[in-house]
Structures are given as C-alpha cells and as structure tokens.
PDB file of C-alpha atoms in Angstrom:
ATOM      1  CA  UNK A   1       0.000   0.000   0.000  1.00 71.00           C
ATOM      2  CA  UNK A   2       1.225   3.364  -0.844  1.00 79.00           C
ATOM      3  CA  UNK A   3       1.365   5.627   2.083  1.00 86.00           C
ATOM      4  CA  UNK A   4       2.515   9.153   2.208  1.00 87.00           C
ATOM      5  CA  UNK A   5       2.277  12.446   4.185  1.00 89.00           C
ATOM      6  CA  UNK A   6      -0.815  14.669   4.109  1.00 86.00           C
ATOM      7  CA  UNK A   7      -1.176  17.085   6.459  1.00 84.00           C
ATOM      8  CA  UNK A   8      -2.842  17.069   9.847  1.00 79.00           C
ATOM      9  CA  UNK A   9      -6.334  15.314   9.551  1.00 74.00           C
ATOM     10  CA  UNK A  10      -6.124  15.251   5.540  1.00 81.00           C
ATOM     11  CA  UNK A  11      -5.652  19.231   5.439  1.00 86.00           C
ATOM     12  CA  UNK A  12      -3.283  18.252   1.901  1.00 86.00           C
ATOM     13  CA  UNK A  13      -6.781  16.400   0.569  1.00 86.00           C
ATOM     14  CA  UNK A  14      -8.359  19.225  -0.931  1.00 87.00           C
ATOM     15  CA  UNK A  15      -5.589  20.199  -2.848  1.00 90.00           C
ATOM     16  CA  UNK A  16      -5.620  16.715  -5.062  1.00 89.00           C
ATOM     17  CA  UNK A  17      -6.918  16.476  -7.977  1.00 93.00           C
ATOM     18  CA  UNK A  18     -10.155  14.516  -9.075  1.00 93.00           C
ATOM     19  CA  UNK A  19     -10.462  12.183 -11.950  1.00 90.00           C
ATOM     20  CA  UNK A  20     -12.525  10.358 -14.127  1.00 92.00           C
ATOM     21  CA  UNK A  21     -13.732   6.841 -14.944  1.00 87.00           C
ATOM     22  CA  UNK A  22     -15.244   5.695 -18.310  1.00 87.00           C
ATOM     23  CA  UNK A  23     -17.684   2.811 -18.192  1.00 84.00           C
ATOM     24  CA  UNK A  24     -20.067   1.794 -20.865  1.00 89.00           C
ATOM     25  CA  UNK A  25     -20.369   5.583 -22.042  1.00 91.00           C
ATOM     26  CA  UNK A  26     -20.568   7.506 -18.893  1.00 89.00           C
ATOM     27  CA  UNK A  27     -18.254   9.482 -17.216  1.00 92.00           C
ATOM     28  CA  UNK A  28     -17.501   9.123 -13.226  1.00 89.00           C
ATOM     29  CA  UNK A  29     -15.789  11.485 -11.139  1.00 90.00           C
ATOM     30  CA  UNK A  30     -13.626  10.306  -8.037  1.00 89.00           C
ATOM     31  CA  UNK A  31     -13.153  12.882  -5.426  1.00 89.00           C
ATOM     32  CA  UNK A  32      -9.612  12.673  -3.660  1.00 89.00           C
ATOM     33  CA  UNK A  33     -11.871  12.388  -0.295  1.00 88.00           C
ATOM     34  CA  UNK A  34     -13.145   9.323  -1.995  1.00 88.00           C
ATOM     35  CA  UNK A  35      -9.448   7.982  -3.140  1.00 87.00           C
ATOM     36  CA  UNK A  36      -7.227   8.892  -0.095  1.00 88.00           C
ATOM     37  CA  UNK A  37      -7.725   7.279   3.354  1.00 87.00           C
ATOM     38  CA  UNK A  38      -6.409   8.721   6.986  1.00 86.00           C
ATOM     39  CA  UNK A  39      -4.328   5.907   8.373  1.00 87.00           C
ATOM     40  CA  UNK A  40      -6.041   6.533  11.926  1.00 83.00           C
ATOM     41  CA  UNK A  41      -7.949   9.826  13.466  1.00 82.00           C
ATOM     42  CA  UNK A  42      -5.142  12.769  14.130  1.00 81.00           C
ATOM     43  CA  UNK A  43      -2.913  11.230  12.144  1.00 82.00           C
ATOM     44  CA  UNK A  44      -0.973  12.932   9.194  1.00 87.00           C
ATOM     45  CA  UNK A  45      -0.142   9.746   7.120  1.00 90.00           C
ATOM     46  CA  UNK A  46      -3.060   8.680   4.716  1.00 90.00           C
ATOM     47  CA  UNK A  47      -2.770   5.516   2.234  1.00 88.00           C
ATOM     48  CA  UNK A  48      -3.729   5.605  -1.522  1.00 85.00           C
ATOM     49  CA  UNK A  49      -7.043   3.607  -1.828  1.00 84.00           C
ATOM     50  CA  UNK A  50      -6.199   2.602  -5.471  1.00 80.00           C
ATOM     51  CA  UNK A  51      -4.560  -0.346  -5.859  1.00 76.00           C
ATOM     52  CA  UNK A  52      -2.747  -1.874  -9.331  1.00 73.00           C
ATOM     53  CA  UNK A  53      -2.860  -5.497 -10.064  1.00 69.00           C
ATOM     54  CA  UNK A  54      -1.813  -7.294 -12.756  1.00 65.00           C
ATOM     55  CA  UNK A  55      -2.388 -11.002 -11.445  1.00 59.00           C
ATOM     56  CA  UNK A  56      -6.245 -10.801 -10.745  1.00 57.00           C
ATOM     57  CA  UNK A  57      -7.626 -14.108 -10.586  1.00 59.00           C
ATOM     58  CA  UNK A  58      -4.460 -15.821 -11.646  1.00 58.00           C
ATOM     59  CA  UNK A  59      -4.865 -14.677 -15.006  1.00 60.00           C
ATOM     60  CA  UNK A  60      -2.245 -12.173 -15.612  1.00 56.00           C
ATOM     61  CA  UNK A  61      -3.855  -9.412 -17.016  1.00 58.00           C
ATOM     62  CA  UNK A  62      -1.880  -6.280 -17.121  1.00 59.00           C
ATOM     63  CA  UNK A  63      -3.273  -2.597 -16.031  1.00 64.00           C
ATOM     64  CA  UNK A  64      -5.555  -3.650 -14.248  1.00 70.00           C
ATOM     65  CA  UNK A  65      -6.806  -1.502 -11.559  1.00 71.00           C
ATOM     66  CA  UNK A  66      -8.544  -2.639  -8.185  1.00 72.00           C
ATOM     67  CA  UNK A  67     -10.917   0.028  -7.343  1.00 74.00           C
ATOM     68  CA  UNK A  68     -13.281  -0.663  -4.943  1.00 77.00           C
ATOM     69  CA  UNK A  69     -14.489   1.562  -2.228  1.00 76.00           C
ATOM     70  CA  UNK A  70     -12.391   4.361  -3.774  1.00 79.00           C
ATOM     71  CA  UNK A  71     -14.823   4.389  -6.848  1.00 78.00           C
ATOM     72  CA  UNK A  72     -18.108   2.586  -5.130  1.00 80.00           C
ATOM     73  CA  UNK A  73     -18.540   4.763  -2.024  1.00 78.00           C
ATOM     74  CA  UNK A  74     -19.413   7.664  -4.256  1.00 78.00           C
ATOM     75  CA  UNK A  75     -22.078   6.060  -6.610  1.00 74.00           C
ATOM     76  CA  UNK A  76     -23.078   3.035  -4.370  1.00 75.00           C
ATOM     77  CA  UNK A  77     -26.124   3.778  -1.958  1.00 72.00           C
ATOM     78  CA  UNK A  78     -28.075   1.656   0.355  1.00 70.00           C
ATOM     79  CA  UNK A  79     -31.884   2.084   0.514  1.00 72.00           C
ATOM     80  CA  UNK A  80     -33.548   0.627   3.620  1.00 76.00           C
ATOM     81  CA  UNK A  81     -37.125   0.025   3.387  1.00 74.00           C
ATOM     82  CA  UNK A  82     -38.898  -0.818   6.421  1.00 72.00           C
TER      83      UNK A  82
END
C-alpha cells in the first residue's frame, strides 16, 4: 500500500486532484476524499485507496486496476425500506 504524508487530519486532501472513470459511455468522477484514506484519526499519514494489479484471478492481465471503495462509495447507496 502506498502511504505518504498529508497534512494534519487530511488538510493536503483538498488540494488533489479529481479524476474520471469511463464505463459503458458515462463518465464518473472520483473525489480525492473518496481515493485517499487517513491511516487513523489525528494522524498525518493517509494511504492511496487505489490499488494496481496485474495477477487478478491468476490470469495475468496487465493494467488492471482494483478500485473498490475508492470508486463505489461515491455512486453506491443503500436504501432501507422498512
């Protein structure tokens, strides 16, 4: 996991840039709140969220990207009906 320095309580997180995803003809934007992680409350370390892979499954596919709750968190939401 990539780790690195950024600022006290994610102060540097603002400052990142967004970018954008391409699926099936539509265009998704990932927030750097949504792609960079505090390594623990009142800490200034955070970890990059994004994670390359280029053994998924055993298959060896290269560039391939794991993006998980870096990309669903901002799209995914949970409805509870009652």
């Amino acid at each position: 996991q990539t780790t690195f320095a950024c600022g006290a309580n994610k102060s540097l997180v603002p400052t990142l840039p967004s970018f954008f995803l391409e699926f099936g003809n539509y265009w998704f934007e990932v927030q750097p709140e949504d792609y960079i992680q505090l390594i623990s409350e009142g800490s200034s370390t955070c970890i990059l969220r994004l994670v390359a892979d280029d053994d998924i499954g055993g298959v060896g596919t290269a560039n391939t990207w794991n993006l998980g709750l870096a990309f669903m968190q901002g799209y995914y939401t949970v409805h509870q009906y009652t």
